[in-house]
Amino acid sequence: MKKITEFQIRISPDSVCSMLNADRSLLADEMREELEEMLSEAYERLEPAAYLGFGDTEGFLYGEDQLPGQEALYVICTVGERLSSWSSELFRQGDCVRAMLADAAADNCLFQLDGQLREQISALCREHGRGIRRRLEAPQDAPMRIQKKALDVTGAAQYGIGITEGFMYRPVKSVCQVYLLSENPEENNSEHDCSRCPNTSCRMRRSPGDVTEPSVTVITGEGQRTLPFVRGKIILEILRENGIYIAALCSGRGTCGKCRIRVTEGTLPVAAEDRLFFEEAELEAGFRLACTAFPEGACTVLIPDLAEEKEFYVPDIGGKETAADWPDRTQEGKGSEEAALKRDGRAAACEAAPGRGGGVNAGEYGIAVDIGTTTVAMQLIDLRSGKIMKAHTALNIQRMYGADVIGRIEAAVKGSAGELKECIRQVLQSGVDSLTEGGHVPVSRMVIGANTAMVHLLMGYPCESLGIFPFRTYNIQRIETAWDSLSGQKGLSFPVRICPGVSAYIGGDITSGLYALGFHERERVSVLIDLGTNGEMAVGNRERILAASAAAGPAFEGGNLACGTGSIPGAVCHAAWKDGTLCVETIGGEEPTGICGTGILEIIACLLEAELMDETGRLEEPYASEGFPVDEQGRIRVFQKDIREIQLAKAAVRAGLETLLDEYGTAIDEVDEIFLAGGFGYELDIGRAEAVGLLPAGCAGRVRAAGNTCLKGAAAGLLDGESGKTLDYIAGLVREIPLSGNPKFSELYMEYMCFGEEE
Amino acid sequence: MGLIEEISEFLQKGRSKKIKELVQKALDENMDPKVILNEGLLSGMMIVGAKFKNNEVFVPEVLVAARAMNAGLALLEPKLAEVGNEPVGRAVIGTVQGDLHDIGKNLVGMMFKGAGFEVCDMGVDVGADAFIDRAEELGADVIGMSALLSTTMPQMQECIQRLEERGLREKYIVMIGGAPVTEDFAKEIGADYYTPDAASAAETARNAVMERKSA
């Protein structure tokens, strides 16, 4: 018998809110705010405990589980009475909102307890000279009365765990698991075996690994493939396992509606989620979401083309010449791309002394790479002139495991690490093929800048500790490797350098960006804001740099917006009132096709100005229910939910920036230059950004659009023989200020949730 | 917009503070508390319920609206008692004996209130006779039982049997719900209604009671 009370529980607002389906609701942010206000009391009420004991299984098991002399480890864990009963108390007080949040928060704690026990359970069994054959849970895998047995075996009753005549525990947020032991200490099946669970509609169901006969035929733009599958598997999983790309921004939770497929032969049952995204006629035409489609037998499905994915964000990174134009290796680089590279002091310095310390030979080329969560950008650089010869951008097809870093980490931990690694290798390989004309251009080195999670997935590092508090990394040092070992292909090879990072959330992409902008050489304090899928920020100079990462989400890149799009031709990028009508401009002056990050900010500034939206972000009717029409036909609209997305993102960025400035002991007025990185920065009207409160007032004149600073840093790193040491130096200069759980940040976050300057 | 419409609008948006203000204002203006309840709070709640059913809004919207309604009711209830308001119906609800899970039952209670019921929530681990005794005492119309696991589902049958033994079965509308409960099970044990969620439970109860009263 053993009692464990040491746990590190961090209630995850994301998980709690998604348990209440809040991520689909306009009130998502309000729910989150309420939850944040509840957290300190939740932790105060939480009294986690687990009781463990070994025992027999007499009378409980049937069939193949019933082996002679079967032994089991019984585990009861609980979050304690005070957290358990909180929901009921709140219900009695009439606050059903907080009551539901309290209930979901308690469940979230319970899941974490279970997760954190896993290792100790395996260790305890090993000590005992046993492995784990199977995990049972009542009532799915064993009768409820096994919970009484568990109570007796673990002795949990003496610690106040009660049981009812229906074999339920008191406190109500207590659960029981029974681990059947195995003679083989190496066996470790401590996960619940979903394949034998009768609850087939469970959202957390994982599918088994064995293969049976039926197959699904998949038609993509590239052709047709027939894939065998296991019953109980969803289409999305089948596609992922076979490396067929489909966007699943919500990681397959049925909430984003992006993984549209169409069944053309055979049938796929209509899921509840399908009804949220498809009209009756579309359902009849065979449209389904891949993430909720369980094939029952053979069927044929159509996957829409990659190009149709609207929010595919392609930043312009130069290098538009075709191969025929560029082998002019004698010419001193005077092209516009080179000028773009030059704008940022660092690269210019490198370019001024070609081959400095690196022993670069004429005619050698390097490849600079930015592995972003959404896109991968690559450039072929002439190492002698510093000129960008060719560029390549591609979607990071890991998106089929989720739009954000968290979704990918979760997928990796759940066993898809190999597939994720393969995804990014594929993307890099086709980039190298394209830049080198299939290996005909001699490449002598590559520098990669990427966030910490992308590096972990690329290198195949374990990601377990990356996604959970306290967010430990496996390795964030600079990595020196070679292309053949990275790509897994024999033949073409050259050294590859991966920029060092600072922490789980401040990665090599930021180090690379700071390097590109020469922060480590600056005397005056400057600011870097990188508005990608995560909003990273840094404040500092050559003496010290503070950095933070705020969960901004993809809204600034046009993601998660009903009519959102990347910065592509036709994207609405500017808006202004003219005689009472909203006039919009699009990129390239084309017919509007969607709204990009700058566009939505400007529209919001206009709505605020015309008082069609109040400072809390609430749209006036009828726009709150119908959306505000942006184009003449009203096809493109801004919905209340879009405004919420931007509101959350801008509050996170602004509060993060202010927290950093405060920690640094400086004020925005003292700052020399403010670099806005990411495609977003290019078109941004600074006055408008100030009007909605994304940037503090008075920034205009000091804000610089810096473009893809990570890629620029990688390119500069190719040219600078000392870049390895310099990058290490910068990584050492940076200190991360954690924002989650930071009271200053939380306070500011609430404050900046409203639009307009400080009321 | 009239005050009553405003109450309905803000209830749908779940603005508790505003609802308190408006209900107080309506009372100060000597409006009929029944009108405030039926045409303000309850009508707003019905709209939210309908939108929820059509997938136009989700759980959080229903929750904030219900919370706002509770805030308004707290002010309104004493006045309603003064004028002798008759609720749509009276319901005795609880989680059956041996079962401690109350979240589903609590949601049902919340939605019942939103449909104009007077609700007596007996909590968890409630015995068959306790349900009946309380229903008799209050002159209830509905007995609602919840069970989370198949081990405690038979308690529902027990309650129906006791109603029959005591000659009271016809007096009450018996409704059941909970994760493992099904329509078939409801038929098998002779319950009047099973609904899969709290919102439809309230709607079903309201219709059933009104039908009975008009008959």
mmCIF file of C-alpha atoms in Angstrom, chain A residues 389-524:
data_model
loop_
_atom_site.group_PDB
_atom_site.id
_atom_site.type_symbol
_atom_site.label_atom_id
_atom_site.label_comp_id
_atom_site.label_asym_id
_atom_site.label_seq_id
_atom_site.Cartn_x
_atom_site.Cartn_y
_atom_site.Cartn_z
ATOM 1 C CA MET A 389 19.404 33.463 -55.993
ATOM 2 C CA LYS A 390 16.164 31.620 -55.541
ATOM 3 C CA ALA A 391 13.434 31.200 -52.951
ATOM 4 C CA HIS A 392 10.999 28.479 -52.063
ATOM 5 C CA THR A 393 8.046 28.524 -49.705
ATOM 6 C CA ALA A 394 5.811 25.650 -48.767
ATOM 7 C CA LEU A 395 3.119 24.822 -46.312
ATOM 8 C CA ASN A 396 4.361 22.961 -43.252
ATOM 9 C CA ILE A 397 2.301 19.840 -43.792
ATOM 10 C CA GLN A 398 2.539 18.998 -40.107
ATOM 11 C CA ARG A 399 -0.619 21.103 -40.084
ATOM 12 C CA MET A 400 -2.581 17.938 -40.541
ATOM 13 C CA TYR A 401 -1.760 17.315 -36.888
ATOM 14 C CA GLY A 402 -2.944 20.753 -35.785
ATOM 15 C CA ALA A 403 -2.403 24.411 -36.563
ATOM 16 C CA ASP A 404 -0.449 25.218 -33.452
ATOM 17 C CA VAL A 405 2.593 23.931 -31.660
ATOM 18 C CA ILE A 406 0.563 22.427 -28.818
ATOM 19 C CA GLY A 407 -1.500 20.277 -31.158
ATOM 20 C CA ARG A 408 1.658 18.897 -32.747
ATOM 21 C CA ILE A 409 3.351 18.185 -29.437
ATOM 22 C CA GLU A 410 0.255 16.323 -28.300
ATOM 23 C CA ALA A 411 0.242 14.310 -31.524
ATOM 24 C CA ALA A 412 3.942 13.500 -31.136
ATOM 25 C CA VAL A 413 3.444 12.359 -27.556
ATOM 26 C CA LYS A 414 0.522 10.190 -28.611
ATOM 27 C CA GLY A 415 2.745 8.252 -30.980
ATOM 28 C CA SER A 416 2.835 10.261 -34.208
ATOM 29 C CA ALA A 417 6.355 11.657 -33.662
ATOM 30 C CA GLY A 418 7.746 9.595 -36.542
ATOM 31 C CA GLU A 419 5.077 10.820 -38.927
ATOM 32 C CA LEU A 420 5.599 14.443 -37.909
ATOM 33 C CA LYS A 421 9.330 14.097 -38.466
ATOM 34 C CA GLU A 422 8.692 12.577 -41.876
ATOM 35 C CA CYS A 423 6.372 15.478 -42.790
ATOM 36 C CA ILE A 424 8.972 18.146 -42.200
ATOM 37 C CA ARG A 425 11.732 16.130 -43.867
ATOM 38 C CA GLN A 426 9.558 15.820 -46.941
ATOM 39 C CA VAL A 427 9.000 19.561 -47.025
ATOM 40 C CA LEU A 428 12.715 20.299 -46.629
ATOM 41 C CA GLN A 429 13.683 17.694 -49.206
ATOM 42 C CA SER A 430 11.395 19.117 -51.854
ATOM 43 C CA GLY A 431 12.674 22.599 -51.014
ATOM 44 C CA VAL A 432 16.277 21.511 -51.482
ATOM 45 C CA ASP A 433 15.368 19.723 -54.715
ATOM 46 C CA SER A 434 13.681 22.817 -56.044
ATOM 47 C CA LEU A 435 16.432 25.256 -54.997
ATOM 48 C CA THR A 436 19.255 23.081 -56.313
ATOM 49 C CA GLU A 437 17.484 22.056 -59.525
ATOM 50 C CA GLY A 438 17.497 18.470 -58.369
ATOM 51 C CA GLY A 439 21.019 18.564 -56.909
ATOM 52 C CA HIS A 440 22.740 20.402 -59.774
ATOM 53 C CA VAL A 441 23.644 23.485 -57.779
ATOM 54 C CA PRO A 442 26.561 22.869 -55.394
ATOM 55 C CA VAL A 443 25.468 23.591 -51.838
ATOM 56 C CA SER A 444 28.099 23.902 -49.146
ATOM 57 C CA ARG A 445 25.991 24.542 -46.056
ATOM 58 C CA MET A 446 22.563 25.142 -44.597
ATOM 59 C CA VAL A 447 21.394 27.183 -41.601
ATOM 60 C CA ILE A 448 17.987 26.510 -40.080
ATOM 61 C CA GLY A 449 16.064 28.785 -37.766
ATOM 62 C CA ALA A 450 12.982 27.290 -36.153
ATOM 63 C CA ASN A 451 11.016 27.397 -32.961
ATOM 64 C CA THR A 452 11.829 24.888 -30.258
ATOM 65 C CA ALA A 453 8.957 22.534 -31.001
ATOM 66 C CA MET A 454 9.792 22.458 -34.718
ATOM 67 C CA VAL A 455 13.404 21.596 -33.871
ATOM 68 C CA HIS A 456 12.284 18.820 -31.524
ATOM 69 C CA LEU A 457 10.016 17.346 -34.173
ATOM 70 C CA LEU A 458 12.669 17.651 -36.885
ATOM 71 C CA MET A 459 15.312 15.964 -34.759
ATOM 72 C CA GLY A 460 12.908 13.357 -33.410
ATOM 73 C CA TYR A 461 13.553 14.448 -29.814
ATOM 74 C CA PRO A 462 11.111 13.349 -27.124
ATOM 75 C CA CYS A 463 8.402 15.984 -26.703
ATOM 76 C CA GLU A 464 6.748 14.757 -23.489
ATOM 77 C CA SER A 465 8.117 17.466 -21.226
ATOM 78 C CA LEU A 466 7.795 20.212 -23.860
ATOM 79 C CA GLY A 467 4.034 20.427 -23.654
ATOM 80 C CA ILE A 468 3.516 20.314 -19.915
ATOM 81 C CA PHE A 469 4.535 22.567 -17.098
ATOM 82 C CA PRO A 470 7.401 23.354 -16.389
ATOM 83 C CA PHE A 471 8.037 22.954 -20.173
ATOM 84 C CA ARG A 472 11.442 21.308 -20.176
ATOM 85 C CA THR A 473 13.261 21.008 -23.500
ATOM 86 C CA TYR A 474 15.243 17.994 -24.592
ATOM 87 C CA ASN A 475 17.927 20.036 -26.322
ATOM 88 C CA ILE A 476 18.030 23.684 -27.309
ATOM 89 C CA GLN A 477 21.759 23.992 -27.918
ATOM 90 C CA ARG A 478 23.051 24.815 -31.365
ATOM 91 C CA ILE A 479 22.996 21.672 -33.468
ATOM 92 C CA GLU A 480 25.659 20.907 -36.063
ATOM 93 C CA THR A 481 24.622 18.031 -38.258
ATOM 94 C CA ALA A 482 24.679 17.018 -41.897
ATOM 95 C CA TRP A 483 22.056 16.982 -44.609
ATOM 96 C CA ASP A 484 22.303 13.251 -45.314
ATOM 97 C CA SER A 485 21.596 12.340 -41.707
ATOM 98 C CA LEU A 486 18.787 14.895 -41.485
ATOM 99 C CA SER A 487 17.133 13.872 -44.726
ATOM 100 C CA GLY A 488 17.814 10.190 -44.268
ATOM 101 C CA GLN A 489 18.933 10.078 -47.922
ATOM 102 C CA LYS A 490 22.352 8.981 -49.057
ATOM 103 C CA GLY A 491 24.174 11.048 -51.637
ATOM 104 C CA LEU A 492 23.985 14.816 -51.468
ATOM 105 C CA SER A 493 25.343 16.111 -48.191
ATOM 106 C CA PHE A 494 26.601 19.310 -46.601
ATOM 107 C CA PRO A 495 26.854 20.637 -43.040
ATOM 108 C CA VAL A 496 23.649 21.866 -41.428
ATOM 109 C CA ARG A 497 23.465 24.255 -38.516
ATOM 110 C CA ILE A 498 20.335 24.676 -36.423
ATOM 111 C CA CYS A 499 20.164 27.912 -34.446
ATOM 112 C CA PRO A 500 20.213 27.561 -30.657
ATOM 113 C CA GLY A 501 17.127 28.496 -28.675
ATOM 114 C CA VAL A 502 16.511 29.846 -25.212
ATOM 115 C CA SER A 503 13.601 27.850 -23.842
ATOM 116 C CA ALA A 504 10.578 25.825 -24.897
ATOM 117 C CA TYR A 505 8.850 28.984 -26.059
ATOM 118 C CA ILE A 506 11.747 31.179 -27.147
ATOM 119 C CA GLY A 507 13.347 29.225 -29.941
ATOM 120 C CA GLY A 508 16.100 29.425 -32.493
ATOM 121 C CA ASP A 509 13.822 31.476 -34.735
ATOM 122 C CA ILE A 510 14.015 34.338 -32.260
ATOM 123 C CA THR A 511 17.756 33.929 -31.710
ATOM 124 C CA SER A 512 18.138 34.062 -35.468
ATOM 125 C CA GLY A 513 15.924 37.154 -35.717
ATOM 126 C CA LEU A 514 17.853 38.977 -32.990
ATOM 127 C CA TYR A 515 21.052 38.072 -34.816
ATOM 128 C CA ALA A 516 19.695 39.410 -38.101
ATOM 129 C CA LEU A 517 18.817 42.703 -36.443
ATOM 130 C CA GLY A 518 22.092 42.865 -34.524
ATOM 131 C CA PHE A 519 20.518 43.220 -31.087
ATOM 132 C CA HIS A 520 23.736 41.972 -29.518
ATOM 133 C CA GLU A 521 25.618 44.942 -30.967
ATOM 134 C CA ARG A 522 23.052 47.626 -30.264
ATOM 135 C CA GLU A 523 23.767 50.221 -27.673
ATOM 136 C CA ARG A 524 20.213 51.472 -27.373
#
